[in-house]
PDB file of C-alpha atoms in Angstrom:
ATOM      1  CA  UNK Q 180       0.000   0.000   0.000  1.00  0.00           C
ATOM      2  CA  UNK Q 181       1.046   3.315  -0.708  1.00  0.00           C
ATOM      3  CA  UNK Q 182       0.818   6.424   1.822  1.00  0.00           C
ATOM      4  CA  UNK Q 183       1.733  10.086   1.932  1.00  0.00           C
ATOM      5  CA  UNK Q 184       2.793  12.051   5.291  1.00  0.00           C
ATOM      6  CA  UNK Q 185       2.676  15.996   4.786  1.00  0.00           C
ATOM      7  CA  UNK Q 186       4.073  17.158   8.010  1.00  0.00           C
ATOM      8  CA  UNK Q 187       2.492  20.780   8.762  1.00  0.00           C
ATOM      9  CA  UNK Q 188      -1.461  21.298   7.898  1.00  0.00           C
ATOM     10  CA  UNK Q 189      -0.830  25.064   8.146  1.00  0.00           C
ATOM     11  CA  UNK Q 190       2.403  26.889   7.098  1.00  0.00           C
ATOM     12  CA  UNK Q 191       2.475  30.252   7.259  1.00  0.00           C
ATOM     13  CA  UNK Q 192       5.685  32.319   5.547  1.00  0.00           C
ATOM     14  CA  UNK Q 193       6.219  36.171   4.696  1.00  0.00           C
ATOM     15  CA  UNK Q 194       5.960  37.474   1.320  1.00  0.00           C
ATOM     16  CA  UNK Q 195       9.626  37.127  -0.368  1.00  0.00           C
ATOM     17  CA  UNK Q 196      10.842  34.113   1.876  1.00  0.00           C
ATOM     18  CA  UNK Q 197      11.237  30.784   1.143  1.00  0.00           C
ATOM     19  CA  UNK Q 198       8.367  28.484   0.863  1.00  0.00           C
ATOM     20  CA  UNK Q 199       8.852  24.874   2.209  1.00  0.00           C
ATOM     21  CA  UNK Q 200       6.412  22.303   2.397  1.00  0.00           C
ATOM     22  CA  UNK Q 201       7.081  18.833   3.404  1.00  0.00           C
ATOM     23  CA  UNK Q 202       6.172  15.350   1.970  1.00  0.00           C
ATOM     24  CA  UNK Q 203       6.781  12.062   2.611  1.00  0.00           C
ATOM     25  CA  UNK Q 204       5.903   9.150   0.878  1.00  0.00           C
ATOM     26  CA  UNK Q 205       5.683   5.075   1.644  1.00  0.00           C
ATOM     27  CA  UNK Q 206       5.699   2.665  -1.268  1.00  0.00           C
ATOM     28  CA  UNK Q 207       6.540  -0.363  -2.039  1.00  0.00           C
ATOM     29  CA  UNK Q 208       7.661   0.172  -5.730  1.00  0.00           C
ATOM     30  CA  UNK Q 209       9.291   2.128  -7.298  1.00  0.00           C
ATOM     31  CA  UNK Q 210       6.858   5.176  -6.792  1.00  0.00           C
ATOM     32  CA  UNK Q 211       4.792   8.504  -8.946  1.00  0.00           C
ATOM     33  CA  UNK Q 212       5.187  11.237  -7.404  1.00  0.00           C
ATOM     34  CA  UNK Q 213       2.609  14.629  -7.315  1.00  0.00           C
ATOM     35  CA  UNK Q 214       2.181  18.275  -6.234  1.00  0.00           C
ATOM     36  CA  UNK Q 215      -0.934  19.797  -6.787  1.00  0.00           C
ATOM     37  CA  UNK Q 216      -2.492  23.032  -5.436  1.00  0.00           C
ATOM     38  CA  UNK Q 217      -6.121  24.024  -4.648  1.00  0.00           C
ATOM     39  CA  UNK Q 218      -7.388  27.450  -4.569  1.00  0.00           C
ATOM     40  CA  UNK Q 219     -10.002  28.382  -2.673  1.00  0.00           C
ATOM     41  CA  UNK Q 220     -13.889  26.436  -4.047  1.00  0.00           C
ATOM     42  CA  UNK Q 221     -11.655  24.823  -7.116  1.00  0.00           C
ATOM     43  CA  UNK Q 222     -10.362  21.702  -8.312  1.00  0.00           C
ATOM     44  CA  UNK Q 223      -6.672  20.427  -8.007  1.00  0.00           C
ATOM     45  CA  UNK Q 224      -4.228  21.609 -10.349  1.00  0.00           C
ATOM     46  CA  UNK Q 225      -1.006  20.156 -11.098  1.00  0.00           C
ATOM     47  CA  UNK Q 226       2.084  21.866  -9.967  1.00  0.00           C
ATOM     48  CA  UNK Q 227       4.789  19.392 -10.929  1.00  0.00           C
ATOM     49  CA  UNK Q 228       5.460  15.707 -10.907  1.00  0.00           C
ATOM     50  CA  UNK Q 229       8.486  12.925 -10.473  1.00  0.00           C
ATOM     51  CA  UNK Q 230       8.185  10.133 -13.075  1.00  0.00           C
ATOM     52  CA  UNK Q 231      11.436   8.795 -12.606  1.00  0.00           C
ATOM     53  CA  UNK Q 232      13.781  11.055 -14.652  1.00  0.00           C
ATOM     54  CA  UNK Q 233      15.478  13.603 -13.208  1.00  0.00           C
ATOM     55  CA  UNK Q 234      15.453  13.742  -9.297  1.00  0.00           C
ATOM     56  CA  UNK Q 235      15.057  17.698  -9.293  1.00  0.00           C
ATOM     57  CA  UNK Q 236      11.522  18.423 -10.813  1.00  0.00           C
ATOM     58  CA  UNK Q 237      10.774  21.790 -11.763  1.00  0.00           C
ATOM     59  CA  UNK Q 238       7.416  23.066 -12.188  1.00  0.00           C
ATOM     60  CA  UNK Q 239       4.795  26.054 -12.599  1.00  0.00           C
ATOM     61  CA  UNK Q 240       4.863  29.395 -10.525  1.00  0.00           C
ATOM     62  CA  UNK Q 241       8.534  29.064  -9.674  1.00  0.00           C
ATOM     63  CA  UNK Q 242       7.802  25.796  -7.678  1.00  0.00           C
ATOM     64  CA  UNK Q 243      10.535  22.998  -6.807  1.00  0.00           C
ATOM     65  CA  UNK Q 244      10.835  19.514  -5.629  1.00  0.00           C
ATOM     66  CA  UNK Q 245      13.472  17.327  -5.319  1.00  0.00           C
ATOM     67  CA  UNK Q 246      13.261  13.452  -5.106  1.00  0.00           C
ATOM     68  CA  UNK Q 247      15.407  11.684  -2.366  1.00  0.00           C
ATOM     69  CA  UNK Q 248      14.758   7.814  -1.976  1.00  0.00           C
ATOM     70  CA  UNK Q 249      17.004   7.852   0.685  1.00  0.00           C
ATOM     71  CA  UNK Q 250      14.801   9.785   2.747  1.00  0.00           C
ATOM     72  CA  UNK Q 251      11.802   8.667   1.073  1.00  0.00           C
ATOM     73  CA  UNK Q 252      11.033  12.736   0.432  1.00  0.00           C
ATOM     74  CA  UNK Q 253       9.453  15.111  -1.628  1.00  0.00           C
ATOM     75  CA  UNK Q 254       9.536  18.318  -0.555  1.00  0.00           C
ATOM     76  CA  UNK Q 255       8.041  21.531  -2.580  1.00  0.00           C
ATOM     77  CA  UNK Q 256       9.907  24.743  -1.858  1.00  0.00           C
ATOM     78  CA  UNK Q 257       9.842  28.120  -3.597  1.00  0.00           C
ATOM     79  CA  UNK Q 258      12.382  30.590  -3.213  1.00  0.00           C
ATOM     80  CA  UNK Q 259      10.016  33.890  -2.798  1.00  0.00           C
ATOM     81  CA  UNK Q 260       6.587  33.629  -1.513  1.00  0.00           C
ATOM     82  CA  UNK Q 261       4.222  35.390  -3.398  1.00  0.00           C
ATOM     83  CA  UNK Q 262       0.892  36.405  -1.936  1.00  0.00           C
ATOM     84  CA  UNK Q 263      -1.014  34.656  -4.549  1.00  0.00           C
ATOM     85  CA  UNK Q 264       0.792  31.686  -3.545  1.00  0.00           C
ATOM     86  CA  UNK Q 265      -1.861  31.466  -0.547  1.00  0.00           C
ATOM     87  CA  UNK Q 266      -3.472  28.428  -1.528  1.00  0.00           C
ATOM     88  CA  UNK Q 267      -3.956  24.219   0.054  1.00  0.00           C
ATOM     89  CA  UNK Q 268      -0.742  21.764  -1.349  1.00  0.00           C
ATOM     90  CA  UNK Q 269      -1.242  17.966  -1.659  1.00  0.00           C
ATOM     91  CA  UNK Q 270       1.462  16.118  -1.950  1.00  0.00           C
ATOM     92  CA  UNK Q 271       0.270  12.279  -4.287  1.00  0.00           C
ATOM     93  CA  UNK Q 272       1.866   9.109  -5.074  1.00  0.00           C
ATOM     94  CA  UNK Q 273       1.045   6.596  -7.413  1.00  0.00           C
ATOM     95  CA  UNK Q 274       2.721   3.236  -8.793  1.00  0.00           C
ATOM     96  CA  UNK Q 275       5.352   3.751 -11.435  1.00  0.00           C
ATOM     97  CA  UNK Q 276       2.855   1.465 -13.616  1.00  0.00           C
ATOM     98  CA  UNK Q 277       0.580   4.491 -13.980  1.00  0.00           C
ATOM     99  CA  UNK Q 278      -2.373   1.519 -12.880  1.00  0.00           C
ATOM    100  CA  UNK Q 279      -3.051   2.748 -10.067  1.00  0.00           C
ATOM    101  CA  UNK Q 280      -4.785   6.063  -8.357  1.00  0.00           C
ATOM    102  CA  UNK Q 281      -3.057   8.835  -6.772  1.00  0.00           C
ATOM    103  CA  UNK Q 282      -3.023   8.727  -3.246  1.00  0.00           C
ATOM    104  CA  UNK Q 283      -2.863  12.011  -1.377  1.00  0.00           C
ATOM    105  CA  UNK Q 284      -1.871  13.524   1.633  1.00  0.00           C
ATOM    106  CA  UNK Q 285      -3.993  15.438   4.098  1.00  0.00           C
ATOM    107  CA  UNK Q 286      -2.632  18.559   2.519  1.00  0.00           C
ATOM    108  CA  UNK Q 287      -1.064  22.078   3.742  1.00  0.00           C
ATOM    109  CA  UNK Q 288      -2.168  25.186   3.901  1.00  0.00           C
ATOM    110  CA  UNK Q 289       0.358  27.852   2.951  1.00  0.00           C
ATOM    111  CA  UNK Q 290      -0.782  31.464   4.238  1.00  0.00           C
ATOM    112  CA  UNK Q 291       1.335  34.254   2.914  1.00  0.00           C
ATOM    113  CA  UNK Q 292       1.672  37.328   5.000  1.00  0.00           C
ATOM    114  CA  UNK Q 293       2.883  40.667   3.734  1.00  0.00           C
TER     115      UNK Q 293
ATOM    116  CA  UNK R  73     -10.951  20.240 -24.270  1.00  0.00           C
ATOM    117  CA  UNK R  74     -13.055  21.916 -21.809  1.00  0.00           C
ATOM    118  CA  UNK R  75     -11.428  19.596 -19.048  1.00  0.00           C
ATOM    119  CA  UNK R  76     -13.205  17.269 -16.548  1.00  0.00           C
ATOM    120  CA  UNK R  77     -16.875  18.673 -15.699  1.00  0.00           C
ATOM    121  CA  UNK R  78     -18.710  18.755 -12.999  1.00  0.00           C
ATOM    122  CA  UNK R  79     -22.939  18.928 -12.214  1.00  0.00           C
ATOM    123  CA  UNK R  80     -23.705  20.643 -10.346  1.00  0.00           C
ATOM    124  CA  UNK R  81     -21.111  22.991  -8.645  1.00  0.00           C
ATOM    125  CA  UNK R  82     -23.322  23.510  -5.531  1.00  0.00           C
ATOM    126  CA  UNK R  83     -26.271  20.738  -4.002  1.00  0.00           C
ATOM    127  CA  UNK R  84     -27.857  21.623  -0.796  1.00  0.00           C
ATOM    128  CA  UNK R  85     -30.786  18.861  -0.611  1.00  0.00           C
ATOM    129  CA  UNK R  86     -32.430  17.514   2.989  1.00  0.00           C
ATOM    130  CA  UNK R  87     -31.490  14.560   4.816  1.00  0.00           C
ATOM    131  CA  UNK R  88     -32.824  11.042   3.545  1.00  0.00           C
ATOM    132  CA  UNK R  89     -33.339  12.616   0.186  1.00  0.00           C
ATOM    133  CA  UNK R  90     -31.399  11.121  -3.302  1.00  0.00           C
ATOM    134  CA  UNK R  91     -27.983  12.830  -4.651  1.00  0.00           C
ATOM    135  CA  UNK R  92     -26.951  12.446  -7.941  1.00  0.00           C
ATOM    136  CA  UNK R  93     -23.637  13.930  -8.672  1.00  0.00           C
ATOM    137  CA  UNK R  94     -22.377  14.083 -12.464  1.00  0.00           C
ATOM    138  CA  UNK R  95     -18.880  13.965 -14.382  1.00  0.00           C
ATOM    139  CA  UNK R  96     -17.547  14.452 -17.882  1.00  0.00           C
ATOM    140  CA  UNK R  97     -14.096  13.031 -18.356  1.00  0.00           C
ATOM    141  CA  UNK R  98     -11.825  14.369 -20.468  1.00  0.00           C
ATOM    142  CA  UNK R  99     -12.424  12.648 -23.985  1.00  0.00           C
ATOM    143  CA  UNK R 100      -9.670   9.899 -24.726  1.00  0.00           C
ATOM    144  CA  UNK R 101      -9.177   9.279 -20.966  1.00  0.00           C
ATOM    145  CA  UNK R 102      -9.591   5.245 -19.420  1.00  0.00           C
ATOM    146  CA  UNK R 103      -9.668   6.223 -16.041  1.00  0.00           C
ATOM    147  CA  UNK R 104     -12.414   8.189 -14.085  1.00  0.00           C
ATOM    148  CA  UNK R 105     -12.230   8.204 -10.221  1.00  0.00           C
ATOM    149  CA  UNK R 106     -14.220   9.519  -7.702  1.00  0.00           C
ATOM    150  CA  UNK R 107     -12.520  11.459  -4.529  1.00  0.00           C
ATOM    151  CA  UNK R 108     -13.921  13.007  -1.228  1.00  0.00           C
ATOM    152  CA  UNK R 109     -12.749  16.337   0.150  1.00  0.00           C
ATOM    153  CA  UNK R 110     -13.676  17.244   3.521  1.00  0.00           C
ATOM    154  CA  UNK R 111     -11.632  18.951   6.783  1.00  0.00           C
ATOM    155  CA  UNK R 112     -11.393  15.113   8.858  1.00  0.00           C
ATOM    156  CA  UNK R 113     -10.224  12.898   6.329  1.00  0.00           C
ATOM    157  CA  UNK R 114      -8.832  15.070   3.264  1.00  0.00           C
ATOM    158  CA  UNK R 115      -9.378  13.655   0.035  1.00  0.00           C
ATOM    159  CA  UNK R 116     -10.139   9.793  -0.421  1.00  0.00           C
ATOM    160  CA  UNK R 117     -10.537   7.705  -3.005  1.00  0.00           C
ATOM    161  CA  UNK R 118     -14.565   6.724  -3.429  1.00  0.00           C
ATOM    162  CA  UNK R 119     -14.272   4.617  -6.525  1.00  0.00           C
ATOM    163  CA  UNK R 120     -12.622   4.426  -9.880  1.00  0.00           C
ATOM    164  CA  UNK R 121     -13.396   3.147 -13.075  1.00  0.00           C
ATOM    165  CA  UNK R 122     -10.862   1.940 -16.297  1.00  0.00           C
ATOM    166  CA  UNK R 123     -12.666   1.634 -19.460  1.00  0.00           C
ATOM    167  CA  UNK R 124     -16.016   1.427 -17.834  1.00  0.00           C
ATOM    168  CA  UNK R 125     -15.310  -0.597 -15.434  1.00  0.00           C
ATOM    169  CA  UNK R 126     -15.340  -0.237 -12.052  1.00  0.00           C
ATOM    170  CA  UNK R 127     -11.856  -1.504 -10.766  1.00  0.00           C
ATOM    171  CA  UNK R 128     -11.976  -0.705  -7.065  1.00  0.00           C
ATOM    172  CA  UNK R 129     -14.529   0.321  -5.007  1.00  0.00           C
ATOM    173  CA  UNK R 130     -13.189  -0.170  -1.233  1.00  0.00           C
ATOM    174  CA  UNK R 131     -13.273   3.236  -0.516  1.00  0.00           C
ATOM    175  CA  UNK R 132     -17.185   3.654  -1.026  1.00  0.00           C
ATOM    176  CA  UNK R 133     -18.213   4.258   2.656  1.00  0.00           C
ATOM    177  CA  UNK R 134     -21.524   2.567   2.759  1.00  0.00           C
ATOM    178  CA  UNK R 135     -24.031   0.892   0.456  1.00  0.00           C
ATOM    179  CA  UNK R 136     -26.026   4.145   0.495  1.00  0.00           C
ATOM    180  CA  UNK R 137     -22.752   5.215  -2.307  1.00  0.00           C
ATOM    181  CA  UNK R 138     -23.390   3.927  -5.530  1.00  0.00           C
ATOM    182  CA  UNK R 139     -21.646   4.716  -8.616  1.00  0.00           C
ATOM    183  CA  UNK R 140     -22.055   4.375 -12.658  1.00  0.00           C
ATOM    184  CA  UNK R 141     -20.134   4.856 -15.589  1.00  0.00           C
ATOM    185  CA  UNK R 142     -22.339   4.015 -18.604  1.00  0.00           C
ATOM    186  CA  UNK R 143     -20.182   4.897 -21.463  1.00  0.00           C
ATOM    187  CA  UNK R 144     -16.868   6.517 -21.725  1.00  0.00           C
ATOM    188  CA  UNK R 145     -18.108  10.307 -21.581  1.00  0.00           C
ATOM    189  CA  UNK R 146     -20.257  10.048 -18.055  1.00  0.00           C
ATOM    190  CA  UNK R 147     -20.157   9.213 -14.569  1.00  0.00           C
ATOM    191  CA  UNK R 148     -22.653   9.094 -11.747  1.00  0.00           C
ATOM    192  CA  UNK R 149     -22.179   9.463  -7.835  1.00  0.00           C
ATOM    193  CA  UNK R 150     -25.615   8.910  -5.994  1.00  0.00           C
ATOM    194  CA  UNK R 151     -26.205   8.670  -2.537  1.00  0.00           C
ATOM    195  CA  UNK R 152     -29.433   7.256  -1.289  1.00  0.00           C
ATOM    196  CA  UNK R 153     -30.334   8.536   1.295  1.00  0.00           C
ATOM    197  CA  UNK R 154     -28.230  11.584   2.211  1.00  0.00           C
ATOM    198  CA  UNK R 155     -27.403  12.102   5.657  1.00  0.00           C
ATOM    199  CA  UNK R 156     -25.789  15.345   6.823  1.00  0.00           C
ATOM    200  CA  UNK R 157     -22.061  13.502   7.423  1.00  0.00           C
ATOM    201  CA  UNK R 158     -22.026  12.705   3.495  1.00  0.00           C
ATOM    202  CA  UNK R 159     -21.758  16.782   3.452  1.00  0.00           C
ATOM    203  CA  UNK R 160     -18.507  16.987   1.814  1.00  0.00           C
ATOM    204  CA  UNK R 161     -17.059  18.129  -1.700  1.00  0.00           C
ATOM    205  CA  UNK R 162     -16.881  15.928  -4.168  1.00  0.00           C
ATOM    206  CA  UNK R 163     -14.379  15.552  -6.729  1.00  0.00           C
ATOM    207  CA  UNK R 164     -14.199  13.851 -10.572  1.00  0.00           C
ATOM    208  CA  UNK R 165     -10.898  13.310 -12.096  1.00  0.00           C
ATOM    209  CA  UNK R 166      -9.394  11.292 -15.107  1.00  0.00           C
ATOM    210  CA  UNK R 167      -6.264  10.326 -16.678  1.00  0.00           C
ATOM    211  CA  UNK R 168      -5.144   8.604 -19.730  1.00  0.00           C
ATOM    212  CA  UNK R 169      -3.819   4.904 -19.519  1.00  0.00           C
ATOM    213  CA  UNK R 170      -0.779   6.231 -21.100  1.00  0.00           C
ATOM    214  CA  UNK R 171       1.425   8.998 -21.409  1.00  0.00           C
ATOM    215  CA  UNK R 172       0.551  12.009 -18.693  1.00  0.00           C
ATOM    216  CA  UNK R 173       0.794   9.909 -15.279  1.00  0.00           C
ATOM    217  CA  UNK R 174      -1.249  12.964 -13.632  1.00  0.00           C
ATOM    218  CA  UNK R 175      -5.124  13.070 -12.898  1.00  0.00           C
ATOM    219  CA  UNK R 176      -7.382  15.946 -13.995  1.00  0.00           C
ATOM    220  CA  UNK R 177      -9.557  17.415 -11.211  1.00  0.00           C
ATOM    221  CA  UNK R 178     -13.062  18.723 -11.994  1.00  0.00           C
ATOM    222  CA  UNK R 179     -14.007  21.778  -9.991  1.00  0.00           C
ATOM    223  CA  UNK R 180     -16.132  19.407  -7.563  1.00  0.00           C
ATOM    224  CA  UNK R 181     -19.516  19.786  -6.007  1.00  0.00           C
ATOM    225  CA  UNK R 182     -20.198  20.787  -2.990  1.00  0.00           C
ATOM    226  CA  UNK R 183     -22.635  18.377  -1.089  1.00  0.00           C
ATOM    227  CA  UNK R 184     -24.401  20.125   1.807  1.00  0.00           C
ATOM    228  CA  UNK R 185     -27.060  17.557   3.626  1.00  0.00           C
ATOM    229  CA  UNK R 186     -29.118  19.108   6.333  1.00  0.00           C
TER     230      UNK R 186
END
């Protein structure tokens, strides 16, 4: 079975600073891994994903994450808040097969504070 | 495309009544899966469908859930009866069986049982 852990349900950073959310993930294969972002009463929208190429993932809005099986990890960061980064994070994971549904985490809420 | 949609946006209906809640996948998607948003749990996976078929539907929470997927452009949620704990938002999403590894999010309905 596969799991995700995001450790923080409310993170709250200054505008300009560095955004870090944190995710980590349990699978037993070789895993899929998500970002997505909600804004307030709308759907989930992909951020960026890991499908098994490059460990460093770049992805929309200036957003980060960086893959480290080692620590099982996949942390989101952002070097500048912006204010319209306010917004809920879920971190996913899914089976490298692509077969089988994302799994998310309880999510985090980033508030941005000028 | 015009993306995964969603009927209807907002449902406010009395307790014991029927809910039907409606989806569009993205055209040329096999996979369709129902999620559940709400502040206890996050999001969890209802049920999700692969050509049609329903493939797992463990995460249905009682017999009161049913869902359908007739043909390849429509999917059904209905609960019968509501109770005011199924208040919750609902979301669609789909995915191709091949290349993107990501689901698409509908903007969700939001159940409200009183």
């Amino acid at each position: 079975a596969q799991s995700v852990t995001q450790l923080g349900s409310h993170v709250s950073v200054s505008e300009g600073a560095l955004v870090l959310l944190r995710c980590n993930y349990s699978s037993s294969v070789p895993p899929y891994l998500f970002w997505y972002v909600q804004y307030p009463n709308q759907g989930l929208q992909l951020l960026l994903k890991y499908t098994s190429a490059a460990t460093l993932v770049k992805g929309i809005n200036g957003f980060e994450a960086e893959f480290k099986k080692s620590e099982t990890s996949f942390h989101l960061t952002k070097p500048s808040a912006h204010m319209s980064d306010a917004a809920e994070y879920f971190c996913a994971v899914s089976e490298s097969s692509g077969n089988t549904p994302l799994v998310f985490g309880k999510g985090t809420r980033l508030s941005v504070i000028a | 495309d015009a993306g995964v949609i969603q009927s209807p946006r907002h449902e406010v209906t009395e307790m014991g009544q029927e809910v039907t809640l409606r989806c569009k996948p993205i055209s040329g998607h096999d996979y369709l899966f129902w999620y559940r948003q709400t502040m206890m749990r996050g999001l969890e996976l209802l049920i999700y469908f692969n050509n049609n078929v329903p493939i797992d539907d463990s995460g249905m929470p009682e017999d009161r859930f049913s869902a359908k997927m007739p043909n390849a452009s429509f999917s059904t949620l209905k609960i019968q009866p509501s109770e005011p704990r199924d208040s919750a938002v609902y979301f669609c999403a789909s995915r191709p069986s091949t290349g993107n590894t990501e689901a698409f999010f509908g903007q969700g309905t939001r159940l409200t049982v009183v």
